[in-house]
XYZ file of C-alpha atoms in Angstrom:
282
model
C 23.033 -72.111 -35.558
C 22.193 -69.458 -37.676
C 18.620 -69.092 -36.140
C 20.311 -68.660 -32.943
C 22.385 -65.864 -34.135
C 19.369 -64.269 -35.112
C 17.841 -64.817 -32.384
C 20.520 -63.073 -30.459
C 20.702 -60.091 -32.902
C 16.604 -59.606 -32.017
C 17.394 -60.066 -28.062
C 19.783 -57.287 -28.296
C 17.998 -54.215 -30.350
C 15.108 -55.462 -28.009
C 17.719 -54.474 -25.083
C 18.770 -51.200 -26.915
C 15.391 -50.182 -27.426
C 14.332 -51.176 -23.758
C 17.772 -48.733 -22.444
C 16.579 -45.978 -24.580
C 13.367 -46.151 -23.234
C 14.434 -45.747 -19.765
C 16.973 -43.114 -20.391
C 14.093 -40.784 -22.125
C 11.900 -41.498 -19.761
C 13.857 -40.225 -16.712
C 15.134 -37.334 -18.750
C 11.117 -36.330 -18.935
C 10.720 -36.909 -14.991
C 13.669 -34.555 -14.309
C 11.638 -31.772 -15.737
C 8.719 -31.440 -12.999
C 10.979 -32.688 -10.332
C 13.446 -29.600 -10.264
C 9.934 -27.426 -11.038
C 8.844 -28.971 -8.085
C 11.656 -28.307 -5.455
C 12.233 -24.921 -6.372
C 8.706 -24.102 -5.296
C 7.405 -21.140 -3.693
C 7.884 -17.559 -5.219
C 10.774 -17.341 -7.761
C 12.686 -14.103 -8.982
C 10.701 -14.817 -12.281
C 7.330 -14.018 -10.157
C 8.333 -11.198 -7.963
C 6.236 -8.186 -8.505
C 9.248 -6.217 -9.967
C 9.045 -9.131 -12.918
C 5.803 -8.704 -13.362
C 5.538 -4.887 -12.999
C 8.441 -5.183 -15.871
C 6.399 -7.964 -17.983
C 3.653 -5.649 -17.684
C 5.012 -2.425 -18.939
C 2.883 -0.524 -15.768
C 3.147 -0.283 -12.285
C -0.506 -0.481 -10.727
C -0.898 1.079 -7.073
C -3.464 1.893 -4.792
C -4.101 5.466 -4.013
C -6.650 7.496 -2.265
C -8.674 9.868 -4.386
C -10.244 11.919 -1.595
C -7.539 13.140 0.424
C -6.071 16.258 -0.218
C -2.317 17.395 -0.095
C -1.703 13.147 -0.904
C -4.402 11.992 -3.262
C -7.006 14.166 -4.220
C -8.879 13.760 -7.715
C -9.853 16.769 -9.749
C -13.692 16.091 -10.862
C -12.805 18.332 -14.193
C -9.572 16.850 -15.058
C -9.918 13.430 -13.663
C -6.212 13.403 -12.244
C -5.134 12.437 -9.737
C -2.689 14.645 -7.713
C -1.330 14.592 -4.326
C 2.265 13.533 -2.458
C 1.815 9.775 -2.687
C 0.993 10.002 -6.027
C 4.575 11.909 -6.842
C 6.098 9.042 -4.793
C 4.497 6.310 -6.694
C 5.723 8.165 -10.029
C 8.844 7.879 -8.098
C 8.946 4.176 -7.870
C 7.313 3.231 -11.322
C 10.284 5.798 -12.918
C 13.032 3.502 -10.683
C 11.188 0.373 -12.626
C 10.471 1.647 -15.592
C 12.382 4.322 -16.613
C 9.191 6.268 -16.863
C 6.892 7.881 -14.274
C 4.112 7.965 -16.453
C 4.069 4.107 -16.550
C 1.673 3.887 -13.824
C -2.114 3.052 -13.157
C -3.402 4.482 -10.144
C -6.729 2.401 -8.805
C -8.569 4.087 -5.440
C -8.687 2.065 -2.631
C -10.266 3.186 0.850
C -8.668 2.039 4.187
C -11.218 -1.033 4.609
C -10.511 -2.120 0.542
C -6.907 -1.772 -0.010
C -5.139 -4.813 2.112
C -7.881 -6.928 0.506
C -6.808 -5.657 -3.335
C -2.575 -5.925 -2.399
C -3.616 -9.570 -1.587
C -5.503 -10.292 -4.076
C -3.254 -9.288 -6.874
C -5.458 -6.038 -8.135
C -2.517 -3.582 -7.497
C 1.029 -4.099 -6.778
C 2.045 -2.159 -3.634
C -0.667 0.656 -1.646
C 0.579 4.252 -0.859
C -2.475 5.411 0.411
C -1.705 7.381 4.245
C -1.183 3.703 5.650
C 0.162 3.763 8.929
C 2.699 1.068 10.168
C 1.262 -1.341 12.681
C 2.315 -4.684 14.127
C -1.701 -6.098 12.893
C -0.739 -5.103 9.729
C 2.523 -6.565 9.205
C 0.552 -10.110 9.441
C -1.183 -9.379 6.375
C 1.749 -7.603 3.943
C 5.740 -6.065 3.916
C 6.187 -2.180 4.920
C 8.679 0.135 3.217
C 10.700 2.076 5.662
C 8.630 5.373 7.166
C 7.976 7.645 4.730
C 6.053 9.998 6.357
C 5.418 10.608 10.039
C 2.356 12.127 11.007
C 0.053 12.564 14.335
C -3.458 11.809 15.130
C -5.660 14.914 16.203
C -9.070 16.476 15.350
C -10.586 18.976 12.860
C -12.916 20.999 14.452
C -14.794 23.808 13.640
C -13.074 27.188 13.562
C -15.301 28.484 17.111
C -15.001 25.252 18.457
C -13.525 25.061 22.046
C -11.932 21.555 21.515
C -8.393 22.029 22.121
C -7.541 17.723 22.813
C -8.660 14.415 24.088
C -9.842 15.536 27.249
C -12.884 17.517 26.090
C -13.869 14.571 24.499
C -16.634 13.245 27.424
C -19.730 11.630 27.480
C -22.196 12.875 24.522
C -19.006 14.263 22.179
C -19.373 12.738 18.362
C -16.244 12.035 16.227
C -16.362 10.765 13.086
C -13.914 8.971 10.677
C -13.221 6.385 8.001
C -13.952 2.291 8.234
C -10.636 0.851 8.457
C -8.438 3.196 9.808
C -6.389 2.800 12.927
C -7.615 6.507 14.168
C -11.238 5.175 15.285
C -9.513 2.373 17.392
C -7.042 5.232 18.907
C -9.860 7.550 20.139
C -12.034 4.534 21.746
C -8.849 3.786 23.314
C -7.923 7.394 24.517
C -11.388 8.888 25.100
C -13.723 6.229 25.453
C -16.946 8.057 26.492
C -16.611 9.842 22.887
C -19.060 7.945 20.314
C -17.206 7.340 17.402
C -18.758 7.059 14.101
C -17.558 5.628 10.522
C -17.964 6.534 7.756
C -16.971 4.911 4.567
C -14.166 7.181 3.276
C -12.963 10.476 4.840
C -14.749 12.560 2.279
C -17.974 11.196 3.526
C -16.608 11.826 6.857
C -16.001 15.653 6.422
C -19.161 15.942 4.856
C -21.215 14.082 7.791
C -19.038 16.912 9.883
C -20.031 19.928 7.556
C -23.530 18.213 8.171
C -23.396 18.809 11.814
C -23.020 14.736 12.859
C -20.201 15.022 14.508
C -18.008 17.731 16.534
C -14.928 16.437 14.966
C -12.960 14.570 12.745
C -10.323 12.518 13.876
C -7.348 11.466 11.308
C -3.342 11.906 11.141
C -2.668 16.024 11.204
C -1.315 15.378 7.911
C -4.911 14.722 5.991
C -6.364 17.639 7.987
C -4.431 20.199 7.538
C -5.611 19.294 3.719
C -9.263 19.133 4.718
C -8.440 22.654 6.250
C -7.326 24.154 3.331
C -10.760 22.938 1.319
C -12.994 24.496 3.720
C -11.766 27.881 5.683
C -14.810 27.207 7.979
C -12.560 24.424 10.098
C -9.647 24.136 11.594
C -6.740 21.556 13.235
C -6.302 21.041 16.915
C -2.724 21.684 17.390
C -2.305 18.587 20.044
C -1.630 15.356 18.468
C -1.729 12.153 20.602
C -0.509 9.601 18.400
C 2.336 8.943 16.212
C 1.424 7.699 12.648
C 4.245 6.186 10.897
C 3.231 5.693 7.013
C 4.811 3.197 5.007
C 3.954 1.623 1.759
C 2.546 -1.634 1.495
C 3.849 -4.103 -0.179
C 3.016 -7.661 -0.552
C 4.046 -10.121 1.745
C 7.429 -12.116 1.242
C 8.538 -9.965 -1.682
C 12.014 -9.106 -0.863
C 13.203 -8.001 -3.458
C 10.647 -5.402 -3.731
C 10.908 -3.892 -0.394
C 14.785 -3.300 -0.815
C 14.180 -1.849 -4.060
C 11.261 0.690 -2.561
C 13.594 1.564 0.618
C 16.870 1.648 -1.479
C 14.795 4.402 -3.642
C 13.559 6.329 -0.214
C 17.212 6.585 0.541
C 18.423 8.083 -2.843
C 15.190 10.473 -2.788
C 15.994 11.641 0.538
C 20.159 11.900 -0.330
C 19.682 13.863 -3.615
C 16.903 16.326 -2.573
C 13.647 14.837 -4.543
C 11.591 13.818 -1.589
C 12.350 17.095 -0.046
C 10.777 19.007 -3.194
C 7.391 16.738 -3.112
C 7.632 17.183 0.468
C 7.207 21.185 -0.089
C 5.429 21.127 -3.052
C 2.301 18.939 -1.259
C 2.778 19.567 2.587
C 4.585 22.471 3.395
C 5.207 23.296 6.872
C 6.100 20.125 8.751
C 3.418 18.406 10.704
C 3.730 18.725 14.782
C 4.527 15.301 16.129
């Protein structure tokens, strides 16, 4: 009798042990199982968390554009009208403009480093298209601009139509202005170059009889060198918007909620004057 009563007393901490068992073991399997269903990109790994874990917001500028990034050889800055909106946005973020890394990108490199996680968003002259909009998120327009030509300053180029069989442009890799002028003036040979700044200087060089980008950039490359001049017809619009990368919500309402209150209290009109000026022609 009394072995069976043990034997009984073993049966049952065998039993409690066995429960407890189970009950730890699906409290474990809970864990990856709610990891698991949330998946996809959480607020935790949005690029405003990570800007914010960071302690820097890291963009993608251009550094040979003048009037919107240009850098200064002597100084090493880098100064231009999407570099004061990028201050802009890392100030919104991090309380402090100066917060902010600026890497160079070109128009060929810099969908390749948003999507690769090298920067966080590109301000770099980047014109809205539909192709585009497959490969990252836009910020509303902050800057409209229009394709035309720089030309040199006894040049008789006055628009698309003197651009016939034999006529050179050149331009950057990358950029939606080559596609435009084989589109618009397809007996012109186009030729690219790997930046604009090798562009102007393939132009200064005699390779081409024009540049084509947005007015915006040439009135810039017009300022460098008094030798050249912009073809007041324009025969595109160029819608910029900054880049951002693709699903982030949360980001693009924060960067268009910004170009609202810059707009509202007055800053973007000050960079606006400060860098460009005179409004483009549209």
């Amino acid at each position: 009798m009394k072995a069976n009563k043990a034997w009984k007393k073993v049966l049952g901490v065998g039993l409690a042990l066995m429960l407890s068992a189970t009950a730890l073991t699906a409290c474990g399997s809970s864990k990856p199982q709610d990891g698991a269903s949330s998946g996809g990109k959480t607020a935790t790994t949005g690029t405003v968390a990570k800007i914010k874990e960071r302690g820097k917001y890291v963009v993608g500028v251009k550094y040979d554009l003048n009037l919107f990034g240009l850098k200064d050889p002597a100084s090493g800055n880098v100064e231009g009208f999407d570099i004061d909106i990028a201050k802009a946005i890392a100030k919104k973020i991090l309380g402090d403009e100066n917060k902010i890394e600026l890497k160079e990108v070109t128009s060929k490199t810099r969908i390749p480093m948003l999507k690769n996680g090298e920067i966080d968003s590109i301000i770099a002259t980047m014109t809205i298209t539909d192709e585009r909009k497959k490969e990252v998120d836009f910020s509303d327009v902050y800057f409209m601009a229009g394709q035309s030509f720089l030309v040199k300053k006894d040049s008789t180029i006055k628009g698309l139509e003197d651009f016939t069989k034999g006529k050179k442009v050149v331009t950057a890799k990358g950029s939606t202005s080559a596609k435009n002028v084989r589109e618009n003036a397809p007996e012109a040979e186009v030729l690219e170059f790997e930046n604009y700044a090798e562009a102007f200087t393939a132009l200064k060089a005699g390779q081409g009889d024009a540049l084509t980008t947005d007015n915006a950039l040439l009135y810039g490359m017009a300022k460098q060198d008094p030798n050249f001049r912009v073809v007041e017809e324009t025969f595109t619009e160029e819608p910029y918007g900054i880049a951002l990368p693709k699903g982030d919500t949360e980001f693009v309402t924060l960067v268009n909620d910004l170009l609202k209150e810059m707009k509202q209290n007055g800053e973007y009109d000050k960079i606006y004057e400060k860098w460009i000026g005179e409004k483009p022609q549209n």
